[in-house]
Short mmCIF file of C-alpha atoms and ligand atoms in Angstrom, two decimals:
data_model
loop_
_atom_site.label_atom_id
_atom_site.label_comp_id
_atom_site.label_asym_id
_atom_site.label_seq_id
_atom_site.Cartn_x
_atom_site.Cartn_y
_atom_site.Cartn_z
CA MET A 388 -24.83 5.50 69.78
CA ARG A 389 -26.48 2.29 68.60
CA SER A 390 -30.25 2.68 68.33
CA VAL A 391 -32.38 0.46 70.52
CA LEU A 392 -33.26 -2.87 68.94
CA ARG A 393 -36.96 -3.14 68.13
CA VAL A 394 -38.39 -6.62 68.63
CA GLY A 395 -41.52 -7.95 66.97
CA VAL A 396 -43.11 -10.89 68.80
CA LEU A 397 -45.33 -13.41 67.02
CA ALA A 398 -47.53 -15.47 69.36
CA SER A 399 -50.59 -17.66 69.02
CA GLY A 400 -51.66 -18.43 72.56
CA ARG A 401 -51.41 -17.64 76.26
CA GLY A 402 -48.24 -15.58 75.87
CA THR A 403 -46.29 -16.31 79.06
CA ASN A 404 -42.99 -16.09 77.18
CA LEU A 405 -44.14 -12.81 75.70
CA GLN A 406 -44.90 -11.67 79.26
CA ALA A 407 -41.37 -12.54 80.38
CA ILE A 408 -40.02 -10.52 77.45
CA LEU A 409 -42.32 -7.57 78.23
CA ASP A 410 -41.32 -7.68 81.91
CA ALA A 411 -37.63 -7.72 81.01
CA ALA A 412 -38.16 -4.76 78.67
CA ALA A 413 -39.98 -2.85 81.41
CA SER A 414 -37.22 -3.52 83.93
CA GLY A 415 -34.51 -2.47 81.47
CA SER A 416 -32.87 -5.91 81.34
CA LEU A 417 -33.86 -6.79 77.77
CA GLY A 418 -31.60 -4.27 76.08
CA ALA A 419 -34.36 -3.89 73.51
CA GLU A 420 -37.95 -2.73 73.19
CA VAL A 421 -40.99 -4.64 72.04
CA ALA A 422 -42.35 -2.72 69.06
CA VAL A 423 -45.35 -4.87 68.18
CA VAL A 424 -47.02 -8.19 68.98
CA VAL A 425 -48.79 -10.02 66.17
CA SER A 426 -51.01 -13.05 66.51
CA ASN A 427 -52.60 -15.31 63.93
CA ARG A 428 -55.42 -15.89 66.46
CA ARG A 429 -57.82 -13.08 67.22
CA GLY A 430 -58.52 -14.14 70.79
CA ALA A 431 -54.94 -14.92 71.80
CA GLN A 432 -54.20 -13.97 75.39
CA ALA A 433 -50.83 -12.75 74.13
CA LEU A 434 -52.59 -9.79 72.49
CA ASP A 435 -54.19 -8.81 75.83
CA ARG A 436 -50.80 -9.00 77.52
CA ALA A 437 -49.29 -6.71 74.88
CA ARG A 438 -52.08 -4.15 75.24
CA ALA A 439 -51.77 -4.24 79.04
CA ALA A 440 -48.09 -3.39 78.63
CA GLY A 441 -48.91 -0.53 76.25
CA VAL A 442 -47.50 -2.36 73.23
CA GLU A 443 -49.25 -2.40 69.86
CA ALA A 444 -51.14 -5.68 69.40
CA LEU A 445 -52.36 -6.85 66.00
CA HIS A 446 -54.36 -9.80 64.80
CA LEU A 447 -53.32 -10.96 61.35
CA GLY A 448 -54.97 -14.22 60.34
CA PRO A 449 -53.81 -16.28 57.37
CA GLY A 450 -57.42 -16.85 56.31
CA ALA A 451 -57.62 -13.35 54.86
CA TYR A 452 -54.84 -14.06 52.33
CA PRO A 453 -54.97 -16.17 49.16
CA SER A 454 -51.69 -17.98 49.84
CA ARG A 455 -49.11 -18.59 52.54
CA GLU A 456 -46.69 -16.37 50.63
CA ASP A 457 -49.19 -13.50 50.64
CA TYR A 458 -49.72 -13.94 54.36
CA GLU A 459 -46.00 -13.97 55.04
CA ARG A 460 -45.53 -10.84 52.89
CA ALA A 461 -48.19 -9.11 54.98
CA LEU A 462 -46.43 -10.12 58.20
CA VAL A 463 -43.13 -8.84 56.84
CA GLY A 464 -44.78 -5.55 55.87
CA VAL A 465 -46.21 -5.02 59.35
CA LEU A 466 -42.88 -5.75 61.04
CA ARG A 467 -40.77 -3.70 58.64
CA ALA A 468 -43.10 -0.73 58.95
CA ARG A 469 -42.34 -0.74 62.68
CA GLY A 470 -38.60 -0.93 62.25
CA VAL A 471 -38.32 -4.43 63.70
CA GLY A 472 -34.75 -5.75 63.79
CA LEU A 473 -35.46 -9.05 65.55
CA VAL A 474 -38.49 -11.33 65.34
CA ALA A 475 -39.15 -13.50 68.39
CA LEU A 476 -41.53 -16.42 67.92
CA ALA A 477 -43.18 -17.12 71.26
CA GLY A 478 -45.60 -19.98 70.87
CA PHE A 479 -46.37 -19.03 67.27
CA MET A 480 -48.10 -22.07 65.86
CA LEU A 481 -47.56 -21.48 62.13
CA ILE A 482 -44.49 -22.61 60.20
CA LEU A 483 -42.80 -19.71 58.44
CA GLY A 484 -41.35 -20.23 54.97
CA PRO A 485 -38.69 -18.53 52.87
CA THR A 486 -40.85 -15.52 52.03
CA PHE A 487 -40.72 -14.55 55.69
CA LEU A 488 -37.33 -15.89 56.69
CA ASP A 489 -35.47 -14.31 53.75
CA ALA A 490 -36.80 -10.92 54.85
CA PHE A 491 -35.11 -11.26 58.28
CA PRO A 492 -31.96 -13.31 57.68
CA GLY A 493 -30.43 -14.42 60.99
CA ARG A 494 -33.00 -12.31 62.77
CA VAL A 495 -35.74 -14.77 63.73
CA MET A 496 -35.60 -16.64 67.05
CA ASN A 497 -37.82 -19.33 68.54
CA ILE A 498 -38.15 -21.01 71.89
CA HIS A 499 -38.80 -24.73 72.08
CA PRO A 500 -39.64 -26.68 75.26
CA ALA A 501 -37.09 -29.49 74.79
CA LEU A 502 -33.35 -29.95 74.52
CA LEU A 503 -33.06 -29.93 70.73
CA PRO A 504 -32.37 -31.85 68.60
CA ALA A 505 -34.42 -34.18 70.83
CA PHE A 506 -38.19 -33.89 70.63
CA PRO A 507 -38.91 -31.30 67.94
CA GLY A 508 -42.49 -30.49 66.99
CA VAL A 509 -45.59 -30.27 69.13
CA GLU A 510 -46.04 -31.36 72.76
CA ALA A 511 -42.29 -31.67 73.24
CA GLN A 512 -42.52 -31.87 77.04
CA LYS A 513 -44.99 -34.77 76.78
CA GLN A 514 -42.78 -36.47 74.19
CA ALA A 515 -39.80 -36.21 76.55
CA TRP A 516 -41.76 -37.44 79.58
CA GLU A 517 -43.23 -40.38 77.67
CA TYR A 518 -39.80 -41.30 76.32
CA GLY A 519 -38.56 -41.50 79.91
CA VAL A 520 -35.65 -39.06 79.78
CA LYS A 521 -34.07 -38.03 83.09
CA VAL A 522 -33.11 -34.56 81.91
CA ALA A 523 -35.46 -32.36 79.89
CA GLY A 524 -35.21 -28.64 79.18
CA CYS A 525 -35.67 -25.89 76.66
CA THR A 526 -33.83 -24.30 73.74
CA VAL A 527 -33.73 -20.88 72.14
CA HIS A 528 -32.59 -21.13 68.54
CA PHE A 529 -32.43 -19.18 65.33
CA VAL A 530 -35.13 -20.23 62.91
CA ASP A 531 -34.38 -21.89 59.61
CA GLU A 532 -36.76 -23.57 57.21
CA GLY A 533 -36.92 -26.83 59.15
CA THR A 534 -39.06 -27.51 62.19
CA ASP A 535 -36.98 -26.64 65.28
CA THR A 536 -33.72 -27.29 63.41
CA GLY A 537 -31.97 -23.92 63.47
CA PRO A 538 -28.70 -23.04 65.27
CA VAL A 539 -28.94 -23.29 69.06
CA ILE A 540 -28.45 -20.06 71.01
CA LEU A 541 -29.03 -21.14 74.63
CA GLN A 542 -30.33 -24.22 76.41
CA ALA A 543 -31.40 -24.88 79.99
CA ALA A 544 -31.64 -28.34 81.54
CA VAL A 545 -34.48 -29.40 83.81
CA PRO A 546 -34.33 -32.70 85.75
CA VAL A 547 -37.26 -35.07 85.44
CA LEU A 548 -38.43 -36.06 88.94
CA GLU A 549 -40.08 -39.36 89.94
CA ALA A 550 -43.30 -37.61 90.89
CA ASP A 551 -43.49 -35.65 87.63
CA THR A 552 -46.35 -35.82 85.20
CA ALA A 553 -46.01 -34.36 81.73
CA GLU A 554 -47.80 -31.30 83.13
CA THR A 555 -45.59 -30.69 86.18
CA LEU A 556 -42.53 -31.18 84.02
CA ALA A 557 -43.86 -28.70 81.45
CA ALA A 558 -44.44 -26.16 84.23
CA ARG A 559 -40.83 -26.40 85.46
CA ILE A 560 -39.51 -26.18 81.90
CA LEU A 561 -41.65 -23.07 81.38
CA GLU A 562 -39.98 -21.35 84.35
CA GLN A 563 -36.64 -21.81 82.62
CA GLU A 564 -38.06 -20.64 79.27
CA HIS A 565 -38.95 -17.37 80.95
CA ARG A 566 -35.32 -16.85 81.95
CA LEU A 567 -33.79 -18.12 78.73
CA TYR A 568 -35.69 -16.07 76.17
CA PRO A 569 -35.12 -12.56 77.56
CA LEU A 570 -31.42 -13.35 78.04
CA SER A 571 -31.11 -14.60 74.45
CA ILE A 572 -32.71 -11.40 73.18
CA ARG A 573 -30.41 -9.29 75.35
CA LEU A 574 -27.34 -11.09 73.98
CA PHE A 575 -28.58 -10.50 70.43
CA ALA A 576 -29.37 -6.84 71.17
CA GLU A 577 -25.87 -6.31 72.55
CA GLY A 578 -24.35 -7.81 69.39
CA ARG A 579 -22.93 -10.78 71.32
CA LEU A 580 -24.19 -13.58 69.03
CA ARG A 581 -22.24 -14.63 65.98
CA LEU A 582 -23.01 -17.52 63.67
CA GLU A 583 -20.10 -19.80 62.78
CA GLY A 584 -21.41 -22.64 60.62
CA ARG A 585 -24.33 -23.84 62.66
CA ARG A 586 -22.65 -22.96 65.95
CA VAL A 587 -23.74 -19.75 67.67
CA ARG A 588 -20.69 -18.19 69.29
CA ILE A 589 -21.48 -16.01 72.30
CA ASP A 590 -19.29 -13.13 73.37
CA TRP A 591 -20.27 -13.32 77.05
CA PRO A 592 -19.89 -10.35 79.36
CA PRO A 593 -17.01 -11.11 81.78
CA GLY A 594 -17.93 -13.74 84.38
CA GLU A 595 -21.42 -14.39 83.06
CA GLU A 596 -20.88 -17.58 81.06
CA ARG A 597 -19.94 -19.77 84.01
CA SER A 598 -22.71 -18.52 86.26
CA VAL A 599 -25.33 -18.99 83.55
CA ALA A 600 -24.00 -22.42 82.59
CA ALA A 601 -23.89 -23.55 86.22
CA ALA A 602 -27.38 -22.29 86.97
CA TRP A 603 -28.88 -23.96 83.93
CA SER A 604 -27.10 -27.26 83.89
CA GLY A 605 -26.90 -27.88 87.62
CA LEU A 606 -23.19 -28.57 87.05
CA ARG A 607 -20.13 -26.79 88.31
CA CYS A 608 -17.84 -25.76 85.51
C1 GRF B 155 -43.88 -22.61 75.08
O1 GRF B 155 -43.78 -23.84 75.75
C2 GRF B 155 -42.84 -22.50 74.01
O2 GRF B 155 -41.66 -23.17 74.33
C3 GRF B 155 -43.51 -23.17 72.84
O3 GRF B 155 -44.86 -22.77 72.93
C4 GRF B 155 -45.18 -22.49 74.28
C5 GRF B 155 -45.74 -21.11 74.33
O4 GRF B 155 -46.21 -20.78 75.62
N1 GRF B 155 -42.89 -22.77 71.60
P1 GRF B 155 -46.59 -19.30 75.95
O5 GRF B 155 -47.66 -18.89 74.95
O6 GRF B 155 -45.37 -18.46 75.82
O7 GRF B 155 -47.12 -19.32 77.36
#
């Protein structure tokens, strides 16, 4: 029997994506367990959410380390010591370099609140709204050394409505993030993701691809 995948979540802020992951784990729909939550910010709400769910919560700030490499080595040490097989970045506001990424090859995911490759970087929802797009959305992707450039795992589209502000749009995108991230982790945990070049091939359970695609694109396929 395959052992249960242990996920380490890195988060810097309010932690609503972490909450969606914790809720999915609690309901048995994640196919994985959250082993530890680490934040670079001591007061991050994400740490409170982890503790409330009975998950180990650690603050590890870069300021205590002489270099970025030392900090990344410390993060790797914490995650490895807990048997983490997948790292999920959930609003983690630091860029991770090769010292970290090489320790978890193909095993670091991120969620971004835009349809990549459009609008990478910070305040993506505001960027999209100000640009005037009619369809926005969110992306879960594997992490590489670029900023929001790694292979796309799943995307969900969100229409931009006439009455939207950047804030109302961000709120509707966030609802989709909370569906997208736990599903991406489940697919990974079940061994259904395979990298082919920069394309992530998904071995969908029977019938699921069309229903997910239809729900998230608003299109019939
Ligand atoms: C989300 O919008 C996520 O897409 C981005 O950072 C935000 C984190 O929000 N990477 P939360 O902390 O999960 O509520």
